[in-house]
Short mmCIF file of C-alpha atoms and ligand atoms in Angstrom, two decimals:
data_model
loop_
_atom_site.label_atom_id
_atom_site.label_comp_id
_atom_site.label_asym_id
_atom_site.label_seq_id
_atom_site.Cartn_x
_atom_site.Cartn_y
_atom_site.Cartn_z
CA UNK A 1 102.40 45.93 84.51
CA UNK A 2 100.70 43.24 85.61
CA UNK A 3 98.51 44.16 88.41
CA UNK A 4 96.23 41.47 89.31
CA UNK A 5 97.85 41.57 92.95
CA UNK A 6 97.59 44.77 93.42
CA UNK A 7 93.89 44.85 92.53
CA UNK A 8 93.27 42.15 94.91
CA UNK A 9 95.14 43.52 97.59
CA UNK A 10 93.24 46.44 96.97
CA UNK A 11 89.96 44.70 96.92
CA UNK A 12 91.06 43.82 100.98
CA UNK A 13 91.82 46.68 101.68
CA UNK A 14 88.46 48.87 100.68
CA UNK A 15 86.15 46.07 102.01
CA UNK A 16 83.13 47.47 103.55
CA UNK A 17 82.72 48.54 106.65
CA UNK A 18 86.11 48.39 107.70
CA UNK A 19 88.71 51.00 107.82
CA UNK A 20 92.88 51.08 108.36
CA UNK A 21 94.51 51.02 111.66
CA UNK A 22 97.77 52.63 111.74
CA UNK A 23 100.34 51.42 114.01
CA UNK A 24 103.53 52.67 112.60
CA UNK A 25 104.52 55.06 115.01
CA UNK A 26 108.38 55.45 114.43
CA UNK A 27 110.24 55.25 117.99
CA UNK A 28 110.65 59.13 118.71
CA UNK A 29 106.81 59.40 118.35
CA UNK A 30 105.65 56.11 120.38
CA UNK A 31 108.27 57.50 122.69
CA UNK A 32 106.11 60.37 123.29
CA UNK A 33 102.76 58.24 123.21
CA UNK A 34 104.11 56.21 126.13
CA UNK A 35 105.52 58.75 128.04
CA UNK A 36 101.99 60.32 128.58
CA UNK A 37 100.71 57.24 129.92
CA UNK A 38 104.33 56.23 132.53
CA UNK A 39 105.32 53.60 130.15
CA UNK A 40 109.28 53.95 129.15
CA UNK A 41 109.40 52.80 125.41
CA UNK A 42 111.52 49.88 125.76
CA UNK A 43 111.62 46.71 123.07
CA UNK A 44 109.24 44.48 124.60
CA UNK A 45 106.83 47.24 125.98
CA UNK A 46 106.60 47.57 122.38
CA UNK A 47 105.93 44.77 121.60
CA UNK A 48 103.54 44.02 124.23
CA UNK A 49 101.35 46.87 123.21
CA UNK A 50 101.49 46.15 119.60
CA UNK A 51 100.25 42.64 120.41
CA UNK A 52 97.49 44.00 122.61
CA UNK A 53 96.23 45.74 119.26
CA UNK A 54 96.81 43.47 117.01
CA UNK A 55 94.99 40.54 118.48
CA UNK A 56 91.96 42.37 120.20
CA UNK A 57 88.94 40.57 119.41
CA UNK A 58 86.32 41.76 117.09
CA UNK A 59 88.84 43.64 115.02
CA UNK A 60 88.38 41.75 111.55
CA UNK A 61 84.53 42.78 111.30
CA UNK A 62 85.91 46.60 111.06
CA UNK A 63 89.34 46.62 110.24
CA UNK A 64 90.49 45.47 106.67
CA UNK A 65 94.92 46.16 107.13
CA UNK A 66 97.17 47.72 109.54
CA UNK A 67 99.66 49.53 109.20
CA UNK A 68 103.33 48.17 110.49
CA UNK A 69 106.75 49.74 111.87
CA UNK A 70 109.11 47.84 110.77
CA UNK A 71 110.77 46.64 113.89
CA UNK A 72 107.13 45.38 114.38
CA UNK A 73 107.13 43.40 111.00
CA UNK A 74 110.30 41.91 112.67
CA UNK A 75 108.81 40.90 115.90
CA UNK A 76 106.70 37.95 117.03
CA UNK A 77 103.27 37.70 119.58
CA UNK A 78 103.53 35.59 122.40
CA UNK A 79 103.58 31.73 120.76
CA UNK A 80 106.53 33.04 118.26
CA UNK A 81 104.12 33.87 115.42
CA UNK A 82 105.31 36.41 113.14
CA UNK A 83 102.78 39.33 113.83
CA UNK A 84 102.28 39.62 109.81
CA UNK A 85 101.19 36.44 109.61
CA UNK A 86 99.17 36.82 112.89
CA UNK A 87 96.97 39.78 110.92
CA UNK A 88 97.08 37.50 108.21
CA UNK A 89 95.67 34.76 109.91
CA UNK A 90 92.66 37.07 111.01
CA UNK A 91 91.95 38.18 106.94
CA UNK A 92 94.16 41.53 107.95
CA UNK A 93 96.60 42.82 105.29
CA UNK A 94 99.91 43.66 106.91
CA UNK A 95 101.21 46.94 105.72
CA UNK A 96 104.12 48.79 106.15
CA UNK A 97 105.79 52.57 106.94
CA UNK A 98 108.39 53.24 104.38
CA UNK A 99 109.21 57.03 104.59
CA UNK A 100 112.37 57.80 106.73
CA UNK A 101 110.80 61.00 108.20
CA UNK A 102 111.00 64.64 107.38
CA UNK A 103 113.88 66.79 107.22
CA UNK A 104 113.74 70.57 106.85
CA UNK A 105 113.63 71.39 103.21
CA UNK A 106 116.88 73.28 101.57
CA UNK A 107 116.05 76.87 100.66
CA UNK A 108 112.49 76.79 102.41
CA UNK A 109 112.12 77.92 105.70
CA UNK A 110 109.48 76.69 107.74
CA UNK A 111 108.76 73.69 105.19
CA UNK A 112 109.57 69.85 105.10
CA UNK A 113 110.19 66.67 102.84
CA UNK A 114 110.25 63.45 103.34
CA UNK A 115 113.29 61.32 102.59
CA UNK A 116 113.63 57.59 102.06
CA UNK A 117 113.69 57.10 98.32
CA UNK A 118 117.28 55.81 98.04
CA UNK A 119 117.05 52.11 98.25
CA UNK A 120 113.57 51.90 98.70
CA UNK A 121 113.09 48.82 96.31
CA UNK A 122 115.30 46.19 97.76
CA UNK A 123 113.79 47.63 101.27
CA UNK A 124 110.25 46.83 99.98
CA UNK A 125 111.63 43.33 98.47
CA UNK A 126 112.36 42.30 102.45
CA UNK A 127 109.41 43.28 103.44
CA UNK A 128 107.87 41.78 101.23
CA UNK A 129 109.49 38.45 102.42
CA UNK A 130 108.00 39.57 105.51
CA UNK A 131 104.78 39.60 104.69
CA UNK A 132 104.03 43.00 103.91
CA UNK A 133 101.32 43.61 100.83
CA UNK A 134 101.18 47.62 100.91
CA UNK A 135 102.93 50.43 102.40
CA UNK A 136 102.80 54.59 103.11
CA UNK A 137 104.64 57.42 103.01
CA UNK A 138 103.66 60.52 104.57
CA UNK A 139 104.30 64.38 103.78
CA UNK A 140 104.09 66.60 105.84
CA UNK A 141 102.87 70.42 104.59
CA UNK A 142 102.77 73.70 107.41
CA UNK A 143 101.01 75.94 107.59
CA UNK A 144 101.19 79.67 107.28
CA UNK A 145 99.63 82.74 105.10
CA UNK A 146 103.31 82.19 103.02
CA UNK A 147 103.65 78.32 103.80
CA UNK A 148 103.73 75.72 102.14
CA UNK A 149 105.85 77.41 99.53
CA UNK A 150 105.20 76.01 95.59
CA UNK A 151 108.41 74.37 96.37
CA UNK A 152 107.56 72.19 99.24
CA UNK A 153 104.13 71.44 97.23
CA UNK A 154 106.24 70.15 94.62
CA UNK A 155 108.56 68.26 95.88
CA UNK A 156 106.88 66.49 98.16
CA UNK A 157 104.04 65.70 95.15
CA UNK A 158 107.19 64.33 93.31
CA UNK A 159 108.49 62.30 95.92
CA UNK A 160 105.08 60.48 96.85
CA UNK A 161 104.82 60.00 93.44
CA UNK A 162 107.98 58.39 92.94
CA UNK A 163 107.42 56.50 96.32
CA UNK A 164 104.20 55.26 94.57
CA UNK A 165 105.72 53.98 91.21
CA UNK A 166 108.44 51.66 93.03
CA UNK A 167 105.81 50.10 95.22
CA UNK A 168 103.22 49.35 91.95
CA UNK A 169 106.49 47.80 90.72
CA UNK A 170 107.53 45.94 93.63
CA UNK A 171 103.75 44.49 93.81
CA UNK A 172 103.15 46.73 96.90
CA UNK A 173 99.47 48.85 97.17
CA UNK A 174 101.25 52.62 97.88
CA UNK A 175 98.90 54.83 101.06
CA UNK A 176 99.59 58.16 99.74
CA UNK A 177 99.51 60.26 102.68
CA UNK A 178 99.94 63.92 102.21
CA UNK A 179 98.81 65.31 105.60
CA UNK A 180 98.06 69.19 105.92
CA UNK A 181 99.08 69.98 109.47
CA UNK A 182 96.37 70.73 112.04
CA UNK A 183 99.03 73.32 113.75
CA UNK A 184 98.24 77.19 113.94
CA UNK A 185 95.33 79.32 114.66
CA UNK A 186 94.32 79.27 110.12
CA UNK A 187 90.66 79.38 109.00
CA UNK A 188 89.14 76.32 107.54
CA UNK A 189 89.24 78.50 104.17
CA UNK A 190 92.57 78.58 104.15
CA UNK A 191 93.44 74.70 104.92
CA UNK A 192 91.12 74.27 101.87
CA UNK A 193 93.08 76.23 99.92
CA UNK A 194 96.29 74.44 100.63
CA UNK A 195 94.84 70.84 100.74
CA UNK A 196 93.52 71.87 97.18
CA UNK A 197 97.01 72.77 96.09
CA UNK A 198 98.46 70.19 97.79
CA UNK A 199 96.28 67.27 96.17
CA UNK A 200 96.49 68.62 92.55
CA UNK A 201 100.40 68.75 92.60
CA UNK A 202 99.98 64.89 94.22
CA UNK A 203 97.57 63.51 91.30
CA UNK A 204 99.79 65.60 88.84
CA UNK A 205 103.26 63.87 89.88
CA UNK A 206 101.48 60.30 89.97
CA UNK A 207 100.08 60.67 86.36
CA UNK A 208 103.47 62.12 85.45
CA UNK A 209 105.44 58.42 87.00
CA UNK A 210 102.82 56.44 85.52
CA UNK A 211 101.56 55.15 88.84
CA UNK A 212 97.83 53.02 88.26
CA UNK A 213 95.14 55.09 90.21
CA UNK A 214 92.90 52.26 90.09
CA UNK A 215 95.91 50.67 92.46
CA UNK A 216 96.51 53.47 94.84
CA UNK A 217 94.65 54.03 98.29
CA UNK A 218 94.88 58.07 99.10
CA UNK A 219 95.36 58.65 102.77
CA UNK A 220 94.41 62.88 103.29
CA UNK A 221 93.95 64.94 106.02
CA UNK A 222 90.34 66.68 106.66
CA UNK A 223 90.04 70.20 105.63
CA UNK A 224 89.99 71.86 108.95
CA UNK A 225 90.71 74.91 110.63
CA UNK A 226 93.66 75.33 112.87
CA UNK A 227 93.83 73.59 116.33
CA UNK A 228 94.58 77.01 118.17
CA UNK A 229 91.28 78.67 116.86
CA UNK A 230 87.59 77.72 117.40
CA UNK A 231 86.18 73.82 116.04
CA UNK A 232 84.46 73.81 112.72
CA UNK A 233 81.57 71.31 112.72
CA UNK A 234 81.27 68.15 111.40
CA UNK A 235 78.94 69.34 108.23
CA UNK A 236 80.81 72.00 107.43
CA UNK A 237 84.57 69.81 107.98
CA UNK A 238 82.41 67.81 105.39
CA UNK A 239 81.50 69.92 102.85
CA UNK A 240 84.84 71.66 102.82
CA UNK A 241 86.68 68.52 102.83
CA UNK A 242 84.41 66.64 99.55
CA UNK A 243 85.18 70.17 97.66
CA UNK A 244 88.28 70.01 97.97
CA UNK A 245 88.40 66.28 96.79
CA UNK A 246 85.92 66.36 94.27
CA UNK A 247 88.00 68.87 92.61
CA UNK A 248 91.50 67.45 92.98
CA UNK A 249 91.12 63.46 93.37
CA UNK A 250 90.27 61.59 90.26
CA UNK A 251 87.29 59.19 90.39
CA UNK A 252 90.17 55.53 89.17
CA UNK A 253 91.31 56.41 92.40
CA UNK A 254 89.38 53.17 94.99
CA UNK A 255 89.44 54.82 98.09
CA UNK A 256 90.24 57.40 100.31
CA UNK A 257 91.15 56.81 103.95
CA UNK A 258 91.10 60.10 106.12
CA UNK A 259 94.20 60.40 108.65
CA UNK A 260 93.13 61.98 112.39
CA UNK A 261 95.72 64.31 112.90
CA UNK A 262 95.15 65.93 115.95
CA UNK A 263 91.04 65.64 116.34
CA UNK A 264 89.86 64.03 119.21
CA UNK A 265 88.41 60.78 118.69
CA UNK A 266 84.81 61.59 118.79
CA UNK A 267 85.89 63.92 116.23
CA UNK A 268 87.07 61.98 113.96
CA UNK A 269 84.56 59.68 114.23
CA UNK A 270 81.56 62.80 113.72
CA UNK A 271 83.49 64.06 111.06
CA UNK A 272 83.85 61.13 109.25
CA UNK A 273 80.46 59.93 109.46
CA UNK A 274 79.40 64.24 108.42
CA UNK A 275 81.71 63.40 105.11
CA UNK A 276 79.77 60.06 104.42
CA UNK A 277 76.56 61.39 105.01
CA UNK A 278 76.43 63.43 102.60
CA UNK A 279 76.24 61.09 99.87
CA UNK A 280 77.66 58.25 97.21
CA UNK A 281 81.09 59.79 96.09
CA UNK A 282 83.17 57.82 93.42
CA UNK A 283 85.26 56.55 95.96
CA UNK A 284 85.45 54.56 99.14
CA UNK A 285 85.66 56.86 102.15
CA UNK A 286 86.97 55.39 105.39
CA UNK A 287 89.02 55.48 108.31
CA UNK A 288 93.18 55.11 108.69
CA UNK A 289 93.81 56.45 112.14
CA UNK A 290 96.27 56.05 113.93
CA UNK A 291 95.60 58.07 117.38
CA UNK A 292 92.01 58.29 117.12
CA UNK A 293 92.00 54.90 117.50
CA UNK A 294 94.64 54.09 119.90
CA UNK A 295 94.01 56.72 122.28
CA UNK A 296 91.53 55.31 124.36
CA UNK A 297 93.02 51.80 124.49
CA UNK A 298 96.33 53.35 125.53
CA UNK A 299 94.89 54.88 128.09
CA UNK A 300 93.15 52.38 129.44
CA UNK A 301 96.52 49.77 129.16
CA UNK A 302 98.55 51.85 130.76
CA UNK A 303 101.04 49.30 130.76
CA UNK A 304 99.42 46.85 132.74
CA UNK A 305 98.91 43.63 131.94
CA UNK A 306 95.94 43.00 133.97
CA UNK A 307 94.44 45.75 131.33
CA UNK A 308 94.91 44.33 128.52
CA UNK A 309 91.38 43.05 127.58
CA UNK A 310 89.99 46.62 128.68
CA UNK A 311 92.31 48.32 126.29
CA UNK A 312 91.47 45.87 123.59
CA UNK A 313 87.45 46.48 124.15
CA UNK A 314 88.48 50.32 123.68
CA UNK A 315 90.11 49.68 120.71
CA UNK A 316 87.48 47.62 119.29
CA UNK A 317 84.49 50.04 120.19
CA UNK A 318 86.46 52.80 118.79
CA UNK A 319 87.10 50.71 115.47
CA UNK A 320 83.28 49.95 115.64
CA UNK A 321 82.39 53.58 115.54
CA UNK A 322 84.41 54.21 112.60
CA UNK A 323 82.86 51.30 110.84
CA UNK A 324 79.63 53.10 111.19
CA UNK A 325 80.77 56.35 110.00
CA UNK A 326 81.97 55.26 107.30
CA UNK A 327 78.87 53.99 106.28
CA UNK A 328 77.32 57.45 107.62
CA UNK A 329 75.50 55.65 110.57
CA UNK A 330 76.84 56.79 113.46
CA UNK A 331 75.18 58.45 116.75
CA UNK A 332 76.94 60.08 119.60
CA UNK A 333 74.55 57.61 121.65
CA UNK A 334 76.51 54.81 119.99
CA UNK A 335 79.07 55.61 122.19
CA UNK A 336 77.63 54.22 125.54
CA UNK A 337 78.43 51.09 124.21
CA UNK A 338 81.90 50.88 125.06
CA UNK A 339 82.82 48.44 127.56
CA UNK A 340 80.44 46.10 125.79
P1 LIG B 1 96.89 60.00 113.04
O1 LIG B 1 95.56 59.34 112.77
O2 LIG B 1 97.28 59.96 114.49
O3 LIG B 1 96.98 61.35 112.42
O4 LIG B 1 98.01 59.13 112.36
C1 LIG B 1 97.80 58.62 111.10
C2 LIG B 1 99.12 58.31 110.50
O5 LIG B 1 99.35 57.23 110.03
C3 LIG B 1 100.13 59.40 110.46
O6 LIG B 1 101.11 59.08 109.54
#
């Protein structure tokens, strides 16, 4: 395989200081995004609020790609440019969702997979016309003292592993997102345990399809303990989560780009900069959040129009703060720059 793309896609991707912003909510889940702030999730308020992200100044200096819906890879900004090439215009790779969502899995109650395999290749080759230079697929894994079950681990290791191979192929950079759910009231110890599982099964499938580390971007969740007991903090979120990836992720592998899931987005933020302050690690570790870096900017929007250069300054100060983590520079005072 030829992977000169890849590599320089890659190269885009892990540039320092930036992060990912993901912006693939599919419409069940933006659904739900808007309906906390009044907005009814129609086409164009979509659209709109895509846009607003999209274009908000200052967002090249800390994010490298973004990640796409694919009605939004379909839709245009105001003056009837293409939003990929909008993102491309601003040195922004265009990415795109290309899981189909979880179902429950057959014979394993209480776990999930992922479908979206069948037909995935000519589906990448259109987006690909689109503009569209990498992609992700997320699994999902509960959990419980019994859950995930060896079969869910597996299975869902195969099929991000297959997901990766047909996107090396089609010239796409595969996100491999295996995200540990935040739900329940388990101790950190325990989401280490299953993240450990959980990422060994992943790096076993990809070696097993042949997929080229070197042109991969991992996107985990942080080892953490369950939202309904008490908040770890960030040091030890930190030293839980490099364990757990120093033991499972292999050092070919260019970067790793932490999802939220469910932290708050100071949290994020803290924990990310705990994780990168506690020294070199063979790989890139950054930012690829999707609600800890919408939130505030959502909030602030609210569907207005006449807020759309408030939201935008949220977004950018939150994207800011990430930068800096990643580089293991950030301070809670940092944060009384917003509105800047
Ligand atoms: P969160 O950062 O909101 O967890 O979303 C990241 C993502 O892309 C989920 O697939």
């Amino acid at each position: 395989m030829d992977t000169t793309e890849l590599q320089r896609t890659v190269a885009a991707m892990v540039r320092a200081p930036k992060g990912l912003l993901a912006a693939d909510e599919s419409p069940p889940t933006i659904a739900k995004r808007f309906a906390s702030i009044g907005v009814e999730s129609t086409e164009a308020h979509r659209r709109a609020w895509r846009q607003l992200l999209l274009t908000a100044p200052g967002l090249p200096e800390t994010v490298s790609g973004v990640i796409l819906y694919e009605e939004t890879l379909g839709q245009q900004a105001d003056d009837g440019t293409p939003f990929a090439r909008v993102l491309e215009e601003r040195g922004i790779v265009p990415g795109i969702k290309v899981d189909l969502g979880k179902v429950a899995l057959a014979n394993a109650p209480g776990d999930e997979i992922t479908e979206g395999l069948d037909g995935l290749a000519k589906r990448l080759q259109r987006y690909r016309e689109q503009g569209a230079r990498f992609a992700k697929w997320r699994a999902v894994y509960n959990v419980s003292p019994t859950l995930p079950s060896r079969l869910a681990v597996k299975e869902n290791a195969h099929a991000l592993a297959r997901y990766a191979a047909i996107c090396q192929d089609e010239g796409f950079v595969p996100i491999v997102e295996p995200e540990v759910l935040i739900d329940g009231d388990h101790t950190i110890e325990r989401c280490s345990e299953v993240s450990e599982q959980v990422l060994h099964a992943v790096f076993h499938a990809l070696h097993r399809q042949r997929v080229v580390l070197e042109c991969l971007l991992l996107k985990p969740s942080m080892v953490l303990p369950g939202k309904h007991g008490a908040k770890a903090p960030p040091t030890e979120v930190a030293q839980h989560t490099l364990a757990v990836l120093r033991r499972t992720v292999p050092a070919a592998v260019p970067g790793i780009f932490f999802l939220s899931g469910g932290q708050t987005p100071e949290e994020a933020t803290a924990n990310l900069d705990a994780i990168n302050r506690l020294g070199a690690q063979p790989w890139v570790l950054s930012f690829s959040y999707a609600r800890a870096l919408q939130a505030p900017a959502l909030d602030a929007w609210r569907g207005d129009p006449a807020n759309v250069a408030a939201a935008q300054r949220a977004l950018a100060h939150r994207a800011r703060m990430n930068a800096r983590a990643r580089e293991g520079r950030y301070e809670s005072a940092m944060e009384s720059e917003a509105g800047r």
